[in-house]
């Protein structure tokens, strides 16, 4: 049996390619393997990538395996996609012995280890899902950038002895924004600034006046204005990305809706889950494989029959972060199965490990909803009809804001439960 596989060692400016002819045959009852390599070097420009595709076709290559080197593997993948069966190997699984590393050897080792099943391969979704991922990941980056700017703004106010964040819960809420805008415009009277606060603030007017009795210099006020302008731009871009995400996921609105019914998961989190795992999680045949890909299952470092570490693998950092946040919210949702399980586990495992158990539980539920088309059904303690109605209305409002059509109706017993 003859297999022709190409291994590509990827760098920023060059590609080292080794096309190997793997010939396996039986001789005297033993399996014999013969390998013959043809090495070539290519650049990474569009012209060079076309030359690479033409050379691989002439050589008769059937499958191409490449290292996931930073972001430099992406142009190579796009240039070869559709013409060859592509595999992306994690770089650490192709590590060379010390003192025996060369570029062509790395490419040849990719071929040998892939043929022997010794590489750890990454999941690369199709073009449509990659586009959805790009949008949702960019939105996540802007959200983290907004938190960073908010912390820097708070630190700047502390320099001017403005303790606004100590008396109001949301520094960038409606009241906080009005006060910050006035500070940036030069208003320095604490009474006038406190009058901009909403009547529903939990702090008293005297506490607000005292917190605003600092002394911002002209430089501080200019920097506050810059922070506010940056935050306004970020908020505008996040809103645009939310609409782009809703448009790209419109064909999978049913999956988003069913995921958003899980306690702790809101509409934006459901969109990111679909973008990362796929609308049907087809790449993962079982919930165990799905959990392992996320990094939500115990690891194993076994030697001499003993497991020396149960530390979780890294997994998909975007989905891992979403599920960790969702678990924190789910255990605080009253009368849910997740809250019951968390309260049962936390005395024995401690807070951190109990939360990771909830993350694993969430991963299994999400896999069932996406892969099997199930619908979430809460089987915790009974809740009041008014609370269930309020939650349904809040969920419907979020989905409608993203452009989805939602109809609230009671769940029938024929629907599959999770």
Coordinates of C-alpha atoms in Angstrom, one line a residue, residues 3-400:
X3 CA 0.7 6.7 0.6
X4 CA 2.1 10.0 -0.5
X5 CA 2.0 12.5 2.3
X6 CA 3.7 15.9 2.4
X7 CA 4.9 17.6 5.6
X8 CA 5.4 21.3 5.8
X9 CA 7.6 23.0 8.4
X10 CA 6.2 26.6 8.4
X11 CA 8.1 29.8 9.0
X12 CA 7.2 33.4 8.5
X13 CA 9.1 33.8 5.2
X14 CA 9.7 30.2 4.0
X15 CA 8.2 26.8 3.9
X16 CA 10.3 23.6 4.1
X17 CA 8.3 20.8 2.4
X18 CA 9.1 17.1 2.4
X19 CA 6.9 14.9 0.3
X20 CA 7.2 11.3 1.4
X21 CA 6.2 8.1 -0.5
X22 CA 5.2 5.6 2.3
X23 CA 5.3 2.1 0.9
X24 CA 4.1 -0.7 3.2
X25 CA 4.2 -4.3 2.1
X26 CA 4.4 -7.7 3.6
X27 CA 7.6 -9.7 3.3
X28 CA 8.1 -13.1 4.8
X29 CA 5.1 -12.5 7.0
X30 CA 6.5 -9.2 8.4
X31 CA 5.3 -5.7 7.5
X32 CA 8.0 -3.7 5.9
X33 CA 8.0 0.1 5.5
X34 CA 9.9 2.0 2.9
X35 CA 10.1 5.8 2.8
X36 CA 11.4 8.0 0.1
X37 CA 11.4 11.8 0.6
X38 CA 11.6 14.7 -1.9
X39 CA 12.5 18.0 -0.3
X40 CA 11.6 21.5 -1.6
X41 CA 11.8 25.0 -0.3
X42 CA 9.1 27.6 -1.0
X43 CA 8.3 31.2 0.0
X44 CA 5.1 32.3 1.7
X45 CA 3.9 34.9 -0.8
X46 CA 0.7 34.2 -2.9
X47 CA 2.8 33.3 -6.0
X48 CA 5.0 30.9 -4.0
X49 CA 1.9 29.2 -2.5
X50 CA 0.5 28.6 -6.0
X51 CA 3.8 27.0 -6.9
X52 CA 3.6 24.9 -3.8
X53 CA 0.1 23.7 -4.7
X54 CA 1.2 22.9 -8.3
X55 CA 4.3 20.9 -7.1
X56 CA 2.3 18.9 -4.6
X57 CA -0.3 18.0 -7.3
X58 CA 2.5 16.9 -9.8
X59 CA 4.1 14.8 -7.1
X60 CA 0.7 13.0 -6.5
X61 CA 0.4 14.1 -2.8
X62 CA -2.9 13.0 -1.3
X63 CA -2.6 14.4 2.2
X64 CA -0.7 17.4 3.7
X65 CA 0.2 17.8 7.4
X66 CA 1.6 21.1 8.7
X67 CA 2.7 22.6 12.0
X68 CA 0.5 25.1 13.7
X69 CA 3.2 27.9 13.8
X70 CA 1.6 31.0 15.3
X71 CA -0.7 32.5 12.6
X72 CA 1.6 31.7 9.7
X73 CA -0.1 28.4 8.9
X74 CA -3.4 30.1 7.9
X75 CA -2.3 31.4 4.4
X76 CA -0.9 27.9 3.6
X77 CA -4.1 26.2 4.7
X78 CA -6.2 28.6 2.7
X79 CA -4.1 28.1 -0.4
X80 CA -4.3 24.3 -0.2
X81 CA -7.8 23.9 1.1
X82 CA -10.1 22.0 -1.3
X83 CA -7.2 20.4 -3.3
X84 CA -5.7 18.1 -0.6
X85 CA -6.7 16.5 2.6
X86 CA -5.2 18.8 5.2
X87 CA -4.1 18.1 8.8
X88 CA -2.9 20.7 11.4
X89 CA -0.5 19.3 14.0
X90 CA 0.3 20.9 17.3
X91 CA 4.0 21.9 17.2
X92 CA 4.9 20.3 20.5
X93 CA 3.9 16.8 19.3
X94 CA 6.5 17.1 16.5
X95 CA 9.4 18.1 18.9
X96 CA 12.8 16.9 17.8
X97 CA 15.4 15.3 20.0
X98 CA 18.0 17.8 21.3
X99 CA 20.8 18.3 18.8
X100 CA 19.0 16.7 15.9
X101 CA 16.7 19.5 14.6
X102 CA 16.8 20.8 11.1
X103 CA 14.0 22.2 9.0
X104 CA 13.8 19.4 6.5
X105 CA 14.0 16.8 9.3
X106 CA 11.1 18.6 11.0
X107 CA 9.1 18.2 7.8
X108 CA 10.0 14.6 7.4
X109 CA 9.3 13.8 11.0
X110 CA 5.8 15.3 10.5
X111 CA 5.2 12.7 7.7
X112 CA 6.5 9.8 9.7
X113 CA 4.7 10.6 13.0
X114 CA 1.4 11.4 11.2
X115 CA 1.6 8.1 9.3
X116 CA 2.3 6.3 12.6
X117 CA -0.6 8.2 14.4
X118 CA 1.9 10.0 16.8
X119 CA 0.8 13.6 16.2
X120 CA -1.8 15.6 18.1
X121 CA -4.0 17.1 15.5
X122 CA -6.0 20.3 15.9
X123 CA -9.7 20.8 14.9
X124 CA -9.9 23.3 12.0
X125 CA -13.5 24.1 11.1
X126 CA -14.9 25.0 7.7
X127 CA -14.7 28.5 6.1
X128 CA -18.1 29.5 7.3
X129 CA -17.4 28.6 10.9
X130 CA -14.0 30.2 10.8
X131 CA -15.7 33.5 9.8
X132 CA -18.1 33.2 12.7
X133 CA -15.2 32.5 15.0
X134 CA -13.3 35.6 13.8
X135 CA -16.3 37.8 14.6
X136 CA -17.0 36.4 18.1
X137 CA -13.3 36.3 19.1
X138 CA -12.9 39.9 18.0
X139 CA -15.9 40.8 20.2
X140 CA -14.3 39.0 23.1
X141 CA -11.1 40.9 22.6
X142 CA -12.9 44.3 22.6
X143 CA -14.8 43.3 25.8
X144 CA -11.4 42.5 27.5
X145 CA -10.0 45.8 26.2
X146 CA -13.0 47.7 27.7
X147 CA -12.4 46.2 31.1
X148 CA -8.7 47.2 30.9
X149 CA -9.6 50.8 30.0
X150 CA -12.1 50.9 32.8
X151 CA -9.5 49.8 35.3
X152 CA -7.0 52.4 34.0
X153 CA -9.7 55.1 34.3
X154 CA -10.4 54.1 37.9
X155 CA -6.7 54.3 38.7
X156 CA -6.6 57.8 37.2
X157 CA -9.5 59.0 39.3
X158 CA -7.8 57.6 42.4
X159 CA -4.8 59.8 41.6
X160 CA -7.2 62.8 41.7
X161 CA -8.8 61.6 45.0
X162 CA -12.1 60.9 43.2
X163 CA -13.6 57.8 44.9
X164 CA -16.6 57.5 42.5
X165 CA -16.2 53.7 42.1
X166 CA -16.4 53.3 45.9
X167 CA -20.0 54.5 46.1
X168 CA -21.6 53.4 42.8
X169 CA -21.6 49.8 41.5
X170 CA -21.0 50.6 37.8
X171 CA -18.4 53.2 37.1
X172 CA -19.4 53.3 33.4
X173 CA -23.2 53.1 34.0
X174 CA -25.6 55.9 33.1
X175 CA -24.9 57.9 36.2
X176 CA -21.2 57.3 36.1
X177 CA -20.9 58.4 32.5
X178 CA -22.7 61.6 33.2
X179 CA -20.5 62.5 36.1
X180 CA -17.3 61.5 34.2
X181 CA -18.4 63.6 31.2
X182 CA -18.9 66.6 33.5
X183 CA -15.5 66.0 35.1
X184 CA -13.8 65.9 31.6
X185 CA -15.6 69.2 30.7
X186 CA -14.1 71.0 33.7
X187 CA -16.9 70.8 36.3
X188 CA -15.3 70.7 39.7
X189 CA -18.2 71.5 42.1
X190 CA -19.0 68.3 44.0
X191 CA -22.6 69.4 44.6
X192 CA -23.2 69.9 40.8
X193 CA -21.5 66.6 40.0
X194 CA -23.6 64.7 42.6
X195 CA -26.8 66.2 41.1
X196 CA -26.0 64.2 37.9
X197 CA -26.4 60.9 39.8
X198 CA -29.6 58.9 39.4
X199 CA -32.1 58.9 42.3
X200 CA -32.0 55.1 42.4
X201 CA -28.3 55.0 43.4
X202 CA -27.8 53.1 46.6
X203 CA -25.5 55.6 48.1
X204 CA -26.8 58.8 49.7
X205 CA -26.3 62.3 48.2
X206 CA -23.9 63.1 51.0
X207 CA -21.7 60.1 50.3
X208 CA -21.6 60.9 46.6
X209 CA -20.6 64.5 47.3
X210 CA -17.9 63.3 49.6
X211 CA -16.6 60.8 47.0
X212 CA -16.4 63.6 44.4
X213 CA -14.6 66.1 46.6
X214 CA -11.2 65.4 45.1
X215 CA -8.9 67.6 43.0
X216 CA -8.4 66.7 39.3
X217 CA -5.8 68.7 37.5
X218 CA -6.1 69.8 33.9
X219 CA -4.0 66.9 32.7
X220 CA -6.2 64.5 34.6
X221 CA -9.3 65.9 32.9
X222 CA -7.8 65.6 29.4
X223 CA -6.9 62.0 30.1
X224 CA -10.4 61.3 31.4
X225 CA -11.7 62.7 28.1
X226 CA -9.4 60.4 26.1
X227 CA -10.5 57.3 28.1
X228 CA -14.2 58.2 27.5
X229 CA -13.6 58.7 23.8
X230 CA -11.9 55.3 23.6
X231 CA -14.7 53.6 25.5
X232 CA -17.3 55.2 23.3
X233 CA -15.5 53.8 20.2
X234 CA -15.2 50.4 21.8
X235 CA -18.9 50.3 22.7
X236 CA -19.8 51.3 19.1
X237 CA -17.5 48.6 17.6
X238 CA -18.9 45.9 20.0
X239 CA -22.4 46.8 19.0
X240 CA -21.5 46.4 15.3
X241 CA -19.8 43.1 16.0
X242 CA -22.9 41.9 17.9
X243 CA -25.0 42.6 14.8
X244 CA -22.5 41.0 12.5
X245 CA -22.4 37.9 14.7
X246 CA -26.2 37.7 14.7
X247 CA -26.2 38.0 10.9
X248 CA -23.6 35.3 10.4
X249 CA -25.4 32.9 12.8
X250 CA -28.9 33.6 11.6
X251 CA -29.2 30.2 10.0
X252 CA -28.4 28.6 13.3
X253 CA -30.7 30.7 15.5
X254 CA -32.5 27.6 16.7
X255 CA -29.3 26.3 18.2
X256 CA -28.5 29.7 19.8
X257 CA -32.0 29.8 21.3
X258 CA -31.8 26.3 22.8
X259 CA -28.3 27.0 24.3
X260 CA -29.6 30.3 25.8
X261 CA -32.1 28.3 27.8
X262 CA -29.3 26.8 29.9
X263 CA -28.9 28.6 33.3
X264 CA -25.8 30.8 33.2
X265 CA -25.7 31.1 29.4
X266 CA -27.0 34.2 27.8
X267 CA -27.5 35.0 24.1
X268 CA -24.0 36.3 23.4
X269 CA -22.4 33.4 25.1
X270 CA -24.6 31.0 23.1
X271 CA -23.4 32.6 19.9
X272 CA -19.8 32.1 20.8
X273 CA -20.4 28.5 21.7
X274 CA -21.9 27.8 18.3
X275 CA -19.1 29.7 16.6
X276 CA -16.4 27.7 18.4
X277 CA -17.9 24.2 18.4
X278 CA -20.1 24.3 15.3
X279 CA -23.9 24.4 15.1
X280 CA -24.0 20.6 15.5
X281 CA -20.7 19.8 17.2
X282 CA -20.1 17.2 14.4
X283 CA -16.4 17.0 15.0
X284 CA -16.9 15.5 18.5
X285 CA -18.5 12.0 18.5
X286 CA -19.0 11.9 22.3
X287 CA -19.3 14.4 25.2
X288 CA -16.0 13.1 26.6
X289 CA -14.2 14.1 23.5
X290 CA -16.0 17.5 23.5
X291 CA -15.0 18.1 27.1
X292 CA -11.4 17.1 26.4
X293 CA -11.2 19.5 23.5
X294 CA -12.5 22.3 25.7
X295 CA -10.1 21.4 28.5
X296 CA -12.9 20.7 31.0
X297 CA -11.9 17.2 32.0
X298 CA -9.2 15.9 34.4
X299 CA -5.8 15.2 32.8
X300 CA -3.6 12.2 33.4
X301 CA 0.1 12.0 33.9
X302 CA 0.6 8.4 34.8
X303 CA 3.9 6.7 35.6
X304 CA 4.5 3.4 37.4
X305 CA 0.8 2.9 37.7
X306 CA 0.2 6.2 39.6
X307 CA -1.4 9.4 38.3
X308 CA 0.9 12.2 39.4
X309 CA -1.3 15.1 38.1
X310 CA -5.0 15.6 37.2
X311 CA -4.4 19.0 35.9
X312 CA -6.8 19.9 33.0
X313 CA -5.4 20.2 29.5
X314 CA -5.3 23.7 27.9
X315 CA -8.1 23.1 25.4
X316 CA -9.9 25.8 23.5
X317 CA -9.3 29.0 25.6
X318 CA -12.2 30.9 24.2
X319 CA -14.8 28.3 24.9
X320 CA -13.1 27.4 28.2
X321 CA -13.5 31.0 29.4
X322 CA -17.1 31.2 28.3
X323 CA -18.0 28.0 30.2
X324 CA -16.1 29.1 33.3
X325 CA -18.1 32.3 33.4
X326 CA -21.3 30.5 32.7
X327 CA -20.6 28.0 35.5
X328 CA -20.1 30.9 37.9
X329 CA -23.5 32.3 36.9
X330 CA -25.3 28.9 36.8
X331 CA -24.5 28.0 40.5
X332 CA -26.0 31.4 41.5
X333 CA -29.2 30.7 39.7
X334 CA -31.8 29.6 42.2
X335 CA -33.5 26.2 42.1
X336 CA -31.4 24.8 39.3
X337 CA -29.7 21.4 38.9
X338 CA -26.4 23.1 38.6
X339 CA -26.8 24.9 42.0
X340 CA -27.8 21.7 43.7
X341 CA -24.8 19.8 42.3
X342 CA -22.4 22.7 43.3
X343 CA -23.7 22.8 46.9
X344 CA -23.2 19.0 47.1
X345 CA -19.7 19.1 45.8
X346 CA -18.2 22.3 47.3
X347 CA -17.8 20.9 50.9
X348 CA -15.7 18.0 49.6
X349 CA -13.9 19.5 46.7
X350 CA -13.6 23.2 47.5
X351 CA -14.8 26.1 45.4
X352 CA -12.4 25.8 42.5
X353 CA -12.8 22.1 41.8
X354 CA -16.5 22.3 42.3
X355 CA -16.8 25.0 39.7
X356 CA -14.7 22.9 37.2
X357 CA -17.2 20.0 37.9
X358 CA -20.0 22.4 36.8
X359 CA -18.0 23.4 33.7
X360 CA -17.7 19.7 32.8
X361 CA -21.5 19.3 33.4
X362 CA -22.2 22.3 31.2
X363 CA -20.0 20.8 28.4
X364 CA -22.0 17.6 28.4
X365 CA -25.3 19.5 28.3
X366 CA -24.1 21.7 25.5
X367 CA -22.9 18.6 23.5
X368 CA -26.3 17.0 23.9
X369 CA -28.1 20.1 22.7
X370 CA -25.9 20.7 19.7
X371 CA -25.1 17.1 18.7
X372 CA -28.4 15.4 19.5
X373 CA -30.8 18.4 19.0
X374 CA -32.1 18.1 22.6
X375 CA -33.8 20.9 24.5
X376 CA -32.8 21.9 28.0
X377 CA -35.4 21.1 30.6
X378 CA -34.8 22.2 34.2
X379 CA -35.1 19.4 36.7
X380 CA -34.0 21.2 39.9
X381 CA -36.2 22.4 42.7
X382 CA -39.6 23.8 41.5
X383 CA -39.6 27.6 40.9
X384 CA -42.5 30.0 40.8
X385 CA -44.3 30.6 37.5
X386 CA -43.6 34.3 37.9
X387 CA -39.8 33.7 38.0
X388 CA -39.9 31.3 35.0
X389 CA -41.9 33.9 33.1
X390 CA -39.5 36.7 33.9
X391 CA -36.5 34.6 32.8
X392 CA -38.3 33.7 29.5
X393 CA -39.1 37.4 28.9
X394 CA -35.5 38.5 29.6
X395 CA -34.1 35.8 27.3
X396 CA -36.6 36.7 24.5
X397 CA -35.7 40.4 24.9
X398 CA -32.0 39.6 24.4
X399 CA -32.6 37.5 21.4
X400 CA -34.9 40.1 19.7

